[in-house]
Structures are given as structure tokens and as C-alpha cells.
mmCIF file of C-alpha atoms in Angstrom:
data_model
loop_
_atom_site.group_PDB
_atom_site.id
_atom_site.type_symbol
_atom_site.label_atom_id
_atom_site.label_comp_id
_atom_site.label_asym_id
_atom_site.label_seq_id
_atom_site.Cartn_x
_atom_site.Cartn_y
_atom_site.Cartn_z
ATOM 1 C CA MET A 17 0.000 0.000 0.000
ATOM 2 C CA GLY A 18 1.316 3.453 -0.844
ATOM 3 C CA LEU A 19 1.511 6.598 1.198
ATOM 4 C CA PHE A 20 -1.560 8.009 -0.554
ATOM 5 C CA THR A 21 -4.389 5.838 -1.852
ATOM 6 C CA ARG A 22 -7.918 6.089 -3.200
ATOM 7 C CA ARG A 23 -10.839 6.129 -0.788
ATOM 8 C CA ASN A 24 -12.273 2.642 -0.615
ATOM 9 C CA ASN A 25 -16.031 2.050 -0.354
ATOM 10 C CA ASP A 26 -15.816 -1.730 -0.768
ATOM 11 C CA SER A 27 -16.923 -4.341 1.737
ATOM 12 C CA ALA A 28 -15.676 -4.630 5.307
ATOM 13 C CA THR A 29 -13.685 -7.694 4.249
ATOM 14 C CA ALA A 30 -11.769 -5.717 1.633
ATOM 15 C CA THR A 31 -11.123 -2.955 4.154
ATOM 16 C CA ALA A 32 -9.803 -5.407 6.727
ATOM 17 C CA THR A 33 -7.487 -6.943 4.118
ATOM 18 C CA ALA A 34 -6.145 -3.500 3.169
ATOM 19 C CA VAL A 35 -5.462 -2.622 6.785
ATOM 20 C CA ALA A 36 -3.683 -5.920 7.310
ATOM 21 C CA THR A 37 -1.265 -5.167 4.453
ATOM 22 C CA VAL A 38 -0.242 -1.682 5.615
ATOM 23 C CA ASP A 39 3.528 -1.283 5.377
ATOM 24 C CA PRO A 40 4.833 -0.652 8.935
ATOM 25 C CA ALA A 41 7.456 1.754 7.562
ATOM 26 C CA LEU A 42 4.746 3.877 5.949
ATOM 27 C CA ALA A 43 2.551 3.663 9.028
ATOM 28 C CA ALA A 44 5.440 5.115 11.043
ATOM 29 C CA LEU A 45 5.348 8.226 8.839
ATOM 30 C CA SER A 46 1.981 9.230 10.286
ATOM 31 C CA GLY A 47 2.011 12.686 11.817
ATOM 32 C CA ASP A 48 2.089 16.388 11.080
ATOM 33 C CA TYR A 49 4.986 17.884 9.125
ATOM 34 C CA THR A 50 6.289 21.368 8.386
ATOM 35 C CA ILE A 51 7.853 22.075 5.004
ATOM 36 C CA ASP A 52 11.495 23.136 5.346
ATOM 37 C CA PRO A 53 12.095 26.029 2.880
ATOM 38 C CA ALA A 54 15.860 25.797 3.344
ATOM 39 C CA HIS A 55 15.843 22.343 1.736
ATOM 40 C CA SER A 56 12.858 22.689 -0.596
ATOM 41 C CA SER A 57 12.024 24.576 -3.772
ATOM 42 C CA ILE A 58 8.912 25.731 -5.610
ATOM 43 C CA GLY A 59 9.736 26.724 -9.168
ATOM 44 C CA PHE A 60 8.295 27.386 -12.598
ATOM 45 C CA THR A 61 9.317 27.304 -16.245
ATOM 46 C CA VAL A 62 7.695 29.333 -19.028
ATOM 47 C CA ARG A 63 8.475 29.671 -22.734
ATOM 48 C CA HIS A 64 9.851 33.115 -23.641
ATOM 49 C CA ALA A 65 9.781 34.723 -27.112
ATOM 50 C CA MET A 66 8.946 31.313 -28.609
ATOM 51 C CA VAL A 67 12.609 30.227 -28.542
ATOM 52 C CA THR A 68 13.801 29.661 -24.983
ATOM 53 C CA ASN A 69 12.680 28.918 -21.423
ATOM 54 C CA VAL A 70 12.723 31.267 -18.455
ATOM 55 C CA ARG A 71 13.005 29.593 -15.073
ATOM 56 C CA GLY A 72 12.123 31.096 -11.756
ATOM 57 C CA SER A 73 11.226 30.255 -8.184
ATOM 58 C CA PHE A 74 9.548 31.599 -5.066
ATOM 59 C CA GLY A 75 11.933 32.165 -2.182
ATOM 60 C CA SER A 76 9.430 32.590 0.643
ATOM 61 C CA TYR A 77 6.635 30.182 1.519
ATOM 62 C CA GLU A 78 5.337 28.003 4.302
ATOM 63 C CA GLY A 79 3.468 24.754 4.239
ATOM 64 C CA ALA A 80 2.258 21.799 6.227
ATOM 65 C CA LEU A 81 1.579 18.144 5.545
ATOM 66 C CA SER A 82 -0.550 15.770 7.575
ATOM 67 C CA LEU A 83 0.320 12.172 6.731
ATOM 68 C CA ASP A 84 -1.680 9.151 7.816
ATOM 69 C CA GLY A 85 0.215 6.018 6.882
ATOM 70 C CA THR A 86 -2.525 3.647 8.023
ATOM 71 C CA ASP A 87 -5.302 5.493 6.167
ATOM 72 C CA PRO A 88 -3.480 7.543 3.499
ATOM 73 C CA SER A 89 -6.693 9.003 2.074
ATOM 74 C CA ARG A 90 -6.834 11.155 5.223
ATOM 75 C CA SER A 91 -3.511 12.832 4.400
ATOM 76 C CA SER A 92 -3.542 16.503 3.422
ATOM 77 C CA ALA A 93 -1.309 19.361 2.312
ATOM 78 C CA ALA A 94 -1.402 23.165 2.491
ATOM 79 C CA ILE A 95 1.059 25.695 1.067
ATOM 80 C CA ASP A 96 1.114 29.518 1.202
ATOM 81 C CA VAL A 97 3.541 31.264 -1.172
ATOM 82 C CA ASP A 98 4.645 34.891 -0.863
ATOM 83 C CA ILE A 99 4.204 36.313 -4.375
ATOM 84 C CA ALA A 100 6.671 39.142 -3.746
ATOM 85 C CA SER A 101 9.436 36.533 -3.373
ATOM 86 C CA VAL A 102 9.329 35.615 -7.091
ATOM 87 C CA ASP A 103 12.858 35.414 -8.512
ATOM 88 C CA THR A 104 13.875 34.874 -12.155
ATOM 89 C CA GLY A 105 17.339 36.359 -11.790
ATOM 90 C CA ILE A 106 16.457 39.687 -13.475
ATOM 91 C CA ALA A 107 15.200 42.466 -11.198
ATOM 92 C CA ASP A 108 13.194 44.308 -13.868
ATOM 93 C CA ARG A 109 11.397 41.135 -14.907
ATOM 94 C CA ASP A 110 10.664 40.236 -11.294
ATOM 95 C CA GLY A 111 9.204 43.701 -10.763
ATOM 96 C CA HIS A 112 6.965 43.238 -13.788
ATOM 97 C CA LEU A 113 5.757 39.889 -12.447
ATOM 98 C CA ARG A 114 4.920 41.445 -9.074
ATOM 99 C CA GLY A 115 2.979 44.261 -10.733
ATOM 100 C CA GLY A 116 -0.566 44.587 -12.021
ATOM 101 C CA ASP A 117 0.131 42.984 -15.404
ATOM 102 C CA PHE A 118 0.741 39.661 -13.665
ATOM 103 C CA PHE A 119 0.422 38.765 -9.981
ATOM 104 C CA ASP A 120 -0.458 42.192 -8.507
ATOM 105 C CA ALA A 121 1.402 41.255 -5.328
ATOM 106 C CA GLU A 122 0.399 44.437 -3.510
ATOM 107 C CA ASN A 123 -3.282 43.479 -3.591
ATOM 108 C CA PHE A 124 -2.884 39.695 -3.721
ATOM 109 C CA PRO A 125 0.240 38.861 -1.685
ATOM 110 C CA LYS A 126 -0.319 35.101 -1.422
ATOM 111 C CA MET A 127 -0.676 32.139 -3.757
ATOM 112 C CA THR A 128 -2.233 29.194 -1.921
ATOM 113 C CA PHE A 129 -2.846 25.491 -2.418
ATOM 114 C CA ARG A 130 -5.186 23.353 -0.303
ATOM 115 C CA SER A 131 -5.475 19.644 -1.045
ATOM 116 C CA THR A 132 -8.844 17.931 -1.401
ATOM 117 C CA ALA A 133 -7.893 14.360 -2.385
ATOM 118 C CA ALA A 134 -4.938 12.062 -3.047
ATOM 119 C CA GLU A 135 -4.370 8.754 -4.814
ATOM 120 C CA GLN A 136 -1.622 6.314 -5.644
ATOM 121 C CA VAL A 137 -0.812 6.214 -9.356
ATOM 122 C CA GLY A 138 1.692 3.361 -9.163
ATOM 123 C CA GLY A 139 4.750 2.435 -7.139
ATOM 124 C CA ASP A 140 5.999 5.511 -5.306
ATOM 125 C CA ARG A 141 4.087 7.890 -7.590
ATOM 126 C CA TYR A 142 1.047 9.745 -6.301
ATOM 127 C CA ARG A 143 -1.388 12.380 -7.489
ATOM 128 C CA ILE A 144 -2.631 15.032 -5.104
ATOM 129 C CA THR A 145 -5.572 17.202 -6.078
ATOM 130 C CA GLY A 146 -6.616 20.475 -4.542
ATOM 131 C CA ASP A 147 -7.522 24.117 -5.008
ATOM 132 C CA LEU A 148 -4.919 26.583 -6.285
ATOM 133 C CA THR A 149 -5.679 30.257 -5.672
ATOM 134 C CA ILE A 150 -3.835 32.991 -7.576
ATOM 135 C CA LYS A 151 -5.046 36.561 -7.164
ATOM 136 C CA ASP A 152 -8.834 36.192 -6.745
ATOM 137 C CA VAL A 153 -9.222 33.038 -8.840
ATOM 138 C CA THR A 154 -9.469 29.532 -7.358
ATOM 139 C CA ARG A 155 -9.341 26.504 -9.636
ATOM 140 C CA PRO A 156 -8.676 22.766 -9.159
ATOM 141 C CA LEU A 157 -5.155 21.506 -9.709
ATOM 142 C CA SER A 158 -3.616 18.017 -9.730
ATOM 143 C CA ILE A 159 0.076 17.491 -9.002
ATOM 144 C CA ASP A 160 1.971 14.282 -9.734
ATOM 145 C CA LEU A 161 4.453 13.518 -6.961
ATOM 146 C CA ASP A 162 7.172 10.951 -6.368
ATOM 147 C CA PHE A 163 7.712 9.939 -2.740
ATOM 148 C CA GLN A 164 11.488 10.213 -2.265
ATOM 149 C CA GLY A 165 11.585 8.375 1.038
ATOM 150 C CA SER A 166 12.155 9.287 4.675
ATOM 151 C CA ALA A 167 15.197 9.618 6.918
ATOM 152 C CA THR A 168 16.425 11.050 10.195
ATOM 153 C CA ASP A 169 18.915 13.871 9.635
ATOM 154 C CA VAL A 170 22.047 14.629 11.705
ATOM 155 C CA TYR A 171 19.998 16.889 14.000
ATOM 156 C CA GLY A 172 17.489 14.158 14.803
ATOM 157 C CA ASN A 173 14.728 15.542 12.590
ATOM 158 C CA GLU A 174 12.500 12.996 10.878
ATOM 159 C CA ARG A 175 12.118 14.022 7.239
ATOM 160 C CA ALA A 176 9.930 12.961 4.337
ATOM 161 C CA GLY A 177 10.631 14.005 0.751
ATOM 162 C CA PHE A 178 8.453 14.538 -2.325
ATOM 163 C CA GLU A 179 9.281 15.685 -5.835
ATOM 164 C CA GLY A 180 6.786 16.491 -8.564
ATOM 165 C CA SER A 181 5.422 18.766 -11.236
ATOM 166 C CA THR A 182 2.322 19.866 -13.084
ATOM 167 C CA GLU A 183 1.379 22.191 -15.937
ATOM 168 C CA ILE A 184 -1.165 24.982 -15.931
ATOM 169 C CA LEU A 185 -2.489 27.582 -18.342
ATOM 170 C CA ARG A 186 -1.838 30.891 -16.611
ATOM 171 C CA SER A 187 -4.835 32.435 -18.375
ATOM 172 C CA ASP A 188 -7.078 30.127 -16.313
ATOM 173 C CA TRP A 189 -6.046 32.215 -13.293
ATOM 174 C CA GLY A 190 -6.432 35.566 -15.032
ATOM 175 C CA LEU A 191 -2.728 36.016 -15.864
ATOM 176 C CA THR A 192 -3.276 37.079 -19.477
ATOM 177 C CA TRP A 193 -0.683 39.797 -20.163
ATOM 178 C CA ASN A 194 1.301 39.291 -23.362
ATOM 179 C CA ALA A 195 3.011 41.090 -26.235
ATOM 180 C CA ALA A 196 2.984 40.149 -29.908
ATOM 181 C CA LEU A 197 6.320 39.434 -31.586
ATOM 182 C CA GLU A 198 7.186 41.074 -34.881
ATOM 183 C CA ALA A 199 7.971 37.700 -36.458
ATOM 184 C CA GLY A 200 4.759 36.157 -35.127
ATOM 185 C CA GLY A 201 3.820 34.498 -31.868
ATOM 186 C CA VAL A 202 3.829 36.031 -28.406
ATOM 187 C CA MET A 203 6.375 37.041 -25.799
ATOM 188 C CA VAL A 204 5.212 34.683 -23.014
ATOM 189 C CA SER A 205 3.581 31.264 -23.411
ATOM 190 C CA ASP A 206 0.275 30.534 -21.739
ATOM 191 C CA LYS A 207 1.533 27.147 -20.530
ATOM 192 C CA VAL A 208 3.574 27.170 -17.324
ATOM 193 C CA LYS A 209 5.288 24.185 -15.721
ATOM 194 C CA LEU A 210 5.294 24.175 -11.911
ATOM 195 C CA THR A 211 7.885 22.104 -10.040
ATOM 196 C CA PHE A 212 8.033 21.042 -6.406
ATOM 197 C CA ASP A 213 10.950 19.580 -4.450
ATOM 198 C CA ILE A 214 9.767 19.234 -0.874
ATOM 199 C CA SER A 215 11.545 18.238 2.319
ATOM 200 C CA ALA A 216 9.229 18.197 5.329
ATOM 201 C CA ILE A 217 10.153 17.815 8.989
ATOM 202 C CA LYS A 218 7.926 15.831 11.334
ATOM 203 C CA ASN A 219 6.563 17.936 14.175
ATOM 204 C CA ALA A 220 7.162 16.863 17.753
ATOM 205 C CA PRO A 221 4.061 15.255 19.300
ATOM 206 C CA GLN A 222 1.965 17.690 21.296
ATOM 207 C CA ALA A 223 1.788 17.123 25.011
ATOM 208 C CA ALA A 224 -1.435 15.518 26.215
#
């Protein structure tokens, strides 16, 4: 059984069989986690001028995972990204992205994701579905993730890792600015690839 799985409405016998085959190592992952920004990244890639890719990332965000290894369908994820932290390596371009033509960070400072469901696709690959909000638009989004495993670091922190990506059309979230090129085409593609490389630290159990 994987870390995430589909909700099962089958008979009690099937449910009992599933519970009996839970991997103890995955069951031990159960708990609440905090995403570690120092060892994680949230990035994007977009086609520029029809000939090359521009890559960027968000440097400031916070997120939490709740993992249930014995009933993975009860796992959840939440991420809040500070739009003003967008970084493509060029200050003028970053300023344009923060402005009204794109994210309008002054009026909409956060981009958020809240999961609504998760399922195992195969092996260590999972698909998590939720609501992505950019500016004042909320739309469903599915992200394919690979579970990278778990380990205890040199400081005694229990970590779990995930890596994944998805593609969106930015126009679906109202990000429609563009400029026509003299030779044809547009300056910025509508399609954007989002990438996630997540290291999360297990929170200490709360005192009873």
C-alpha cells in the first residue's frame, strides 16, 4: 500500500485486508509535518519569445503536511507562497511579475494550495488534487508527486521528501498579459510548468 491511496467504499472484508497489508514503515510516517524552505524549492518554467525557457522560483513560503500512513486518504497538504518573493534572476522582470500585469502582489500577496484528495498512481508515484488560488481566482489543480523516502537527519529531525510537477495555463487564473512578436507568436507562453521539491520535517508530538 502506498503513502496516498484512493478512498475505498468496498466491503468490510476488503477494508480489513487493506489494513492488514499496511507497510509498517509507511505507518510510522503518520504525523504532522512542516515544510522546510531551506531544503525545498517551488519553481516554474515558461516559454519566452517562442525560442527559450525562463526559469524562476519563489523564495518565501510556508506549508504543512498531515500524513496518515494507516489510512493515506486522510492525508492533506497546504502551502502559502509569498508572491513578492518571485525570482527569475532579473530584477526588472521580477518587478513586472509582481505588478498589475501579472500577480499584482500588492493586492494579492499570497498564492495558496489546499489539497482535497490524493491517490496512488503506481509504485511511489502519487497524485494530489486540490484548489490553487492565484489573485482572486481559485481553480482545481492536480500534481503528480514521487515519494522520495524518509530519513532522520544529523539533528534528529524525521524528514519525508516529495518531488513532482504539473502544468497549468496561466490564463485560467487571469494572468493574461502578453506582447505580440514582430515575427509572429507572443512574448510569453500561456503554458507554465510548476515544479516542487519538498523536504518536510515531522513535528514533535503535542503534550497531552
